[in-house]
XYZ file of C-alpha atoms in Angstrom:
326
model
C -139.789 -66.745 -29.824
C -139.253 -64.732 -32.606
C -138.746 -65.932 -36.334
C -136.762 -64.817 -39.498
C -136.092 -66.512 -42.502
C -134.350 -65.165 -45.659
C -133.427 -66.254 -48.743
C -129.449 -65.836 -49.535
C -127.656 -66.412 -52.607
C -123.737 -67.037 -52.593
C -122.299 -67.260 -55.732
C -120.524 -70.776 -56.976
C -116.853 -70.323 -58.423
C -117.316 -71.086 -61.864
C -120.364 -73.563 -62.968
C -121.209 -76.306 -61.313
C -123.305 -78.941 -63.323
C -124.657 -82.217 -63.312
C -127.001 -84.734 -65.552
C -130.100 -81.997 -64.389
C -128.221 -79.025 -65.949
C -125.860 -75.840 -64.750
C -125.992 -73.464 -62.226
C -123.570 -70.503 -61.047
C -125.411 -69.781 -57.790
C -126.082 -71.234 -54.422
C -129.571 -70.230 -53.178
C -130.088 -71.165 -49.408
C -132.685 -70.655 -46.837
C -132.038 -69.483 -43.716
C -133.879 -69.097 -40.606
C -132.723 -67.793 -37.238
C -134.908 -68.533 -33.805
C -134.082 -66.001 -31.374
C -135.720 -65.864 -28.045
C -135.047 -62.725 -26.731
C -131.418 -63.445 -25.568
C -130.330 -66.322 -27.470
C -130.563 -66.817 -31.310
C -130.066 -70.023 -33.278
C -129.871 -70.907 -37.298
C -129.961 -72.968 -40.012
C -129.653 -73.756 -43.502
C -131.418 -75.740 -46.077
C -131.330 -75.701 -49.983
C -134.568 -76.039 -51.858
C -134.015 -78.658 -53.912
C -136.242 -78.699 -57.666
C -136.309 -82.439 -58.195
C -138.402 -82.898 -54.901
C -140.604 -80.230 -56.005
C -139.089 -77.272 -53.707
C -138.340 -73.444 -54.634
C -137.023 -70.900 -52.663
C -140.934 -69.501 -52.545
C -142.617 -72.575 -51.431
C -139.949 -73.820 -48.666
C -140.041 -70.125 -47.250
C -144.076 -70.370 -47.150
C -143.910 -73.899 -45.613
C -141.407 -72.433 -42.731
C -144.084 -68.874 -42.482
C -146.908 -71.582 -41.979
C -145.383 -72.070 -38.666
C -145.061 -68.625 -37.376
C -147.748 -68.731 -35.120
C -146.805 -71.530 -33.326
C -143.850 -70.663 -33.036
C -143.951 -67.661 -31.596
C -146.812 -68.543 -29.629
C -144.328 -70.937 -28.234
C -146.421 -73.979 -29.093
C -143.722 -75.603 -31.489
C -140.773 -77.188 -29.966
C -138.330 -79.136 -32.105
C -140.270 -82.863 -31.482
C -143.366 -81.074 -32.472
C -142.057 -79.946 -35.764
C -140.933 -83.370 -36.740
C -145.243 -83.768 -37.168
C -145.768 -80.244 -38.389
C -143.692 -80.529 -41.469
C -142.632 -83.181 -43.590
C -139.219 -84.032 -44.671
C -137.775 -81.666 -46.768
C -135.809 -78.604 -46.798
C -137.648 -76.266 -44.583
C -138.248 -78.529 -42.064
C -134.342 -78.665 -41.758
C -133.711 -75.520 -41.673
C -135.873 -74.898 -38.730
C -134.709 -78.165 -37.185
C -131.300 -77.318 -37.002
C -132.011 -73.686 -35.665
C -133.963 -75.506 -32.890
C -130.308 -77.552 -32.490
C -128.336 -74.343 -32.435
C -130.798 -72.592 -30.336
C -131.108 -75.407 -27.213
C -127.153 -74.978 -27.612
C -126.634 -71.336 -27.131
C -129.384 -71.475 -24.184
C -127.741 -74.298 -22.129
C -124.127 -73.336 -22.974
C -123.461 -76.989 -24.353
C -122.421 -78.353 -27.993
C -125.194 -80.413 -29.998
C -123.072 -83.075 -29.925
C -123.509 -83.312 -25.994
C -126.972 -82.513 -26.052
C -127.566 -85.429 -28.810
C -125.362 -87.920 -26.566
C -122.612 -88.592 -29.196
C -118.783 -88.325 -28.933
C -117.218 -85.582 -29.317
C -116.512 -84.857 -33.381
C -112.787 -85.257 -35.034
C -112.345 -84.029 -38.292
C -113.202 -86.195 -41.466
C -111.844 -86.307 -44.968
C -114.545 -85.198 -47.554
C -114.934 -85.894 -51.494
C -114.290 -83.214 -53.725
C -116.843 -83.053 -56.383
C -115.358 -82.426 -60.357
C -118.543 -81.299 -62.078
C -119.897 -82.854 -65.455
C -117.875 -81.667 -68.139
C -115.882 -82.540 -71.169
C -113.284 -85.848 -70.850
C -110.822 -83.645 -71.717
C -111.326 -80.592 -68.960
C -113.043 -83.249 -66.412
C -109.113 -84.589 -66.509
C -108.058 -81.358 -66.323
C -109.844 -80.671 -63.344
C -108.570 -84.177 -61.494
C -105.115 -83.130 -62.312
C -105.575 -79.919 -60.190
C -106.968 -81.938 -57.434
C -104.469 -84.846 -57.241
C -103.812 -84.608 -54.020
C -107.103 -84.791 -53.231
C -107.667 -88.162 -51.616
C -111.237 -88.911 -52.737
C -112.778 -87.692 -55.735
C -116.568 -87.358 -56.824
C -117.385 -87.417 -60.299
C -120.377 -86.146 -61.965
C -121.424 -88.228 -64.784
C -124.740 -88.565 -67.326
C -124.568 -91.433 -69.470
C -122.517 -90.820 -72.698
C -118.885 -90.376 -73.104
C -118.839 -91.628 -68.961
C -116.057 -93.954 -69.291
C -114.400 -91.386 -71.225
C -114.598 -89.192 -68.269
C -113.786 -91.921 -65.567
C -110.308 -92.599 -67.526
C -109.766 -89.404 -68.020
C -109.976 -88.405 -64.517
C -107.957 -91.620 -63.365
C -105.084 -91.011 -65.905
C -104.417 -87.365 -64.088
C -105.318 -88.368 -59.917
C -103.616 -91.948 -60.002
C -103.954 -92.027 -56.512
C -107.105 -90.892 -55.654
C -110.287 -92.845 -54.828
C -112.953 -92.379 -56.818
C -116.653 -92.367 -56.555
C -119.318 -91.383 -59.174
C -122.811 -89.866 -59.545
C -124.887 -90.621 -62.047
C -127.971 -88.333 -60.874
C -130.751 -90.741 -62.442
C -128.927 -90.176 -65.847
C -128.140 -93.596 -66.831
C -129.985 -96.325 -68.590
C -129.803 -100.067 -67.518
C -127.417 -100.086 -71.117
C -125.519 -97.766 -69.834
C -125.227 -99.199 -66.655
C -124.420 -102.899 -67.740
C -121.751 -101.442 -69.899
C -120.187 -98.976 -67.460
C -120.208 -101.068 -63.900
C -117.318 -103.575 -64.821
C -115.678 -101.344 -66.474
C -115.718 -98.703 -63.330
C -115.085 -101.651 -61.636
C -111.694 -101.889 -63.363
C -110.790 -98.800 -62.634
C -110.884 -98.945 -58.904
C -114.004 -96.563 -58.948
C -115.681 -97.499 -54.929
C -118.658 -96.217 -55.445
C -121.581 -95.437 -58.046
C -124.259 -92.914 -56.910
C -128.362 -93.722 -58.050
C -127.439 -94.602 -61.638
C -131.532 -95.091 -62.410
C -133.906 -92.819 -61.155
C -135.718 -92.973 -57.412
C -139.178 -94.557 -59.520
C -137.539 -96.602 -61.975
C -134.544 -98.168 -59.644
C -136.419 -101.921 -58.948
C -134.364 -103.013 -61.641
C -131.777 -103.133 -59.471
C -133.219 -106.463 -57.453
C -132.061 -108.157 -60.779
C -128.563 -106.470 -61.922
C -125.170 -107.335 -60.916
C -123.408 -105.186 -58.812
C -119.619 -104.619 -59.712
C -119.412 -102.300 -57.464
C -121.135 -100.703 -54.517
C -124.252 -99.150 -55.144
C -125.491 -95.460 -53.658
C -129.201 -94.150 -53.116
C -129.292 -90.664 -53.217
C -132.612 -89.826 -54.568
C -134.149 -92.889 -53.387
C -133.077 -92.440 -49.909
C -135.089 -89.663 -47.773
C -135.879 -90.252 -44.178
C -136.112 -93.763 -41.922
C -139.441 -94.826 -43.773
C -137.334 -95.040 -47.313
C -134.764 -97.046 -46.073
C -136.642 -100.600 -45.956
C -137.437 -100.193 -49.677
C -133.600 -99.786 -50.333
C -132.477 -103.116 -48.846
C -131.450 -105.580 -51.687
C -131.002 -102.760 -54.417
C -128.495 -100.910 -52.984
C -125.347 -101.487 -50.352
C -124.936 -97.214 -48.980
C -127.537 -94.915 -48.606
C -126.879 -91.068 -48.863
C -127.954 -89.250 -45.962
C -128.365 -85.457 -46.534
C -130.278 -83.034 -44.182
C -132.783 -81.477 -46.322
C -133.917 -84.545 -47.672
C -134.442 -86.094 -43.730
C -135.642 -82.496 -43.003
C -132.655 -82.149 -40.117
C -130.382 -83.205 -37.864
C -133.145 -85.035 -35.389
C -134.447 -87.143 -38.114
C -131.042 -87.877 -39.830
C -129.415 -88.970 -36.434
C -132.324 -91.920 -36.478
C -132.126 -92.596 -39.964
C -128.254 -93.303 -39.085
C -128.884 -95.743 -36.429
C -132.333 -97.240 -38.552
C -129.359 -97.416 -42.317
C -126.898 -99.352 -39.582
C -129.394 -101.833 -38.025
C -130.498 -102.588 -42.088
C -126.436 -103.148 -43.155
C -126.442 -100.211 -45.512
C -123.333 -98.365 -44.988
C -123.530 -94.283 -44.912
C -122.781 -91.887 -46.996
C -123.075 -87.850 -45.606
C -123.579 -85.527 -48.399
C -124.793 -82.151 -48.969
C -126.206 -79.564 -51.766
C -124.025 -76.794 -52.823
C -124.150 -74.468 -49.673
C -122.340 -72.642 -47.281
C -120.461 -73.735 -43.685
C -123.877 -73.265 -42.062
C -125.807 -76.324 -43.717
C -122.573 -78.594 -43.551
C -122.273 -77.899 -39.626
C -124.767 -80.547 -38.427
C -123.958 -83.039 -40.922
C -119.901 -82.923 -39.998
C -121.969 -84.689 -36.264
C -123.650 -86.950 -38.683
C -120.324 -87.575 -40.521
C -118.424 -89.520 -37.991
C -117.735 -93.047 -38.442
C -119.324 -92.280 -42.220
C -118.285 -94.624 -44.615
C -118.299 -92.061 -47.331
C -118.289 -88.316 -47.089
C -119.513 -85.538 -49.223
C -119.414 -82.151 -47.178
C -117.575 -80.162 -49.997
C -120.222 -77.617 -50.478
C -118.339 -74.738 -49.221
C -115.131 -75.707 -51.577
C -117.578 -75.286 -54.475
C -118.411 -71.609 -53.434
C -116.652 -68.443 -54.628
C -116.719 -67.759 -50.970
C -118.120 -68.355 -47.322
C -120.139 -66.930 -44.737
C -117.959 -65.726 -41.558
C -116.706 -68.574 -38.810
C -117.233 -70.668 -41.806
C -115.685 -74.473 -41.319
C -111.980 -74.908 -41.403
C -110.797 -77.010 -44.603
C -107.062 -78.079 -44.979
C -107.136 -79.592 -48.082
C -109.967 -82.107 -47.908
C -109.922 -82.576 -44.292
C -112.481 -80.533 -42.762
C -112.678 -79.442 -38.845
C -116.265 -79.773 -36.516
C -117.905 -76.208 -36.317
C -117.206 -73.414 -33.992
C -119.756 -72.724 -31.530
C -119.860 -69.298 -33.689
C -120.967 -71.163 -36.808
C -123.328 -74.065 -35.592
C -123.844 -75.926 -32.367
């Protein structure tokens, strides 16, 4: 086995911010297992709030050179070697890819699901301005769900905004940890009002037990507070959908158990991603199906896309050619 992994940067059109600040860049990881005749990849995004950089996920995934290439890691065996996290997705879905290419069938097969269909995904309108936030919904109005970044002051502002220019679109919001329980006893019935469905980790992931005792207008999100299977207990009575994204389960084989683990609990599913290309989204379109919310916009955000990339028409995006992913 042979192992490469490479940082990439793609950049983002425009700027794309949130409660945690602005960014005009995408910086993935990818890694590609190749045995000799067969080569597999994936992506992951270090993410700063867990305490990743591009530096330490890229050491993390070199501290497992030797055992993989000695051929004494297999994908099981690297569910123990790293934790959850971004580079232990990356090389999780290579392994994915790689058992693909080699036996000449999908992931979906070889993980004993249906085959995929397409699904509809939010389209994120980053934090901004009232005034250009509505801007933004009105060039999306067709969009049938919209994702709202939001911080705390001037929210409602935003939320109206937005609904006055996409009158038929559903809307969801993220707070990213940027609200205060004032805020949030102020702006729940009033989303509520709106017809927003959703609100995303208002509080953040060590402060959210304040939850047990609030009201909820409307259907709560974890995001940060939700990581892999062992999270998901802590969730139950706070929060009613849990956000399952890859490089915070640290891949596809521990996100397909935190699925069926979020299910057994009655939390309903959310699919999201970071801003990234086609080739972190792939796995997570598998993950996707039968969603009740999904987030797999990354590549919409991007100035562009890596080749094969996934097919979007409008907000309806199509499962991955074997070129891509899987």
């Amino acid at each position: 086995m042979k192992l490469t992994a490479e940082a990439e940067s793609w950049p983002i059109a425009g700027t794309f911010t949130i409660s945690r600040g602005s960014r005009t860049r995408a910086e993935p990881v990818v890694v590609t297992l190749t045995d000799g005749q067969h080569s597999g990849r994936g992506e992951c995004v270090p993410y700063a709030r867990y305490g990743e950089t591009v530096e330490s996920v890229l050491g993390q995934i070199e501290s497992q050179r030797g055992a993989l290439e000695g051929d004494q890691l297999d994908r099981e065996g690297l569910q123990a070697a790293l934790p959850a996290g971004a580079a232990r997705n990356a090389l999780d879905c290579a392994f994915w890819d790689l058992e693909a290419k080699r036996s000449g069938q999908p992931v979906w097969r070889l993980a004993g699901l249906p085959a995929p269909a397409p699904v509809t995904t939010a389209y994120t309108l980053s934090l901004d301005t009232p005034e250009r936030m509505g801007r933004q919904a009105a060039a999306n109005a067709t969009r049938p769900l919209l994702k709202l970044k939001l911080t705390g002051p001037e929210d409602l502002e935003r939320v109206r905004a937005v609904r006055a220019n996409a009158l038929a679109a559903t809307i969801v919001v993220d707070a990213n940890e940027g609200w205060t329980v004032e805020h949030y006893n102020e702006l729940a019935p009033a989303l509520r009002d709106l017809g927003v469905a959703m609100i995303e980790q208002p509080f953040t992931a060590t402060q959210d037990e304040v939850l047990h005792d609030l009201d909820r207008p409307v259907p709560l999100c974890a995001d940060e507070s939700c990581h892999d299977t062992e999270t998901l207990a802590g969730l139950v009575g706070k929060y009613d959908i849990v956000n399952l994204k890859l490089d915070k389960t640290g891949g596809l084989t521990e996100g397909l158990k935190l699925k069926v683990a979020a299910a057994e609990l009655g939390l309903d599913l959310m699919v999201g991603c970071m801003v990234a290309t086609s080739l972190a989204m792939a796995p997570a379109v598998l993950l996707a199906q039968g969603a009740k919310l999904v987030d797999l916009d990354g590549p919409l955000l991007l100035a562009r896309d890596r080749e094969h990339g996934l097919r979007f028409e409008g907000s309806t995006v199509h499962p991955p050619v074997p070129e891509l992913w899987g």
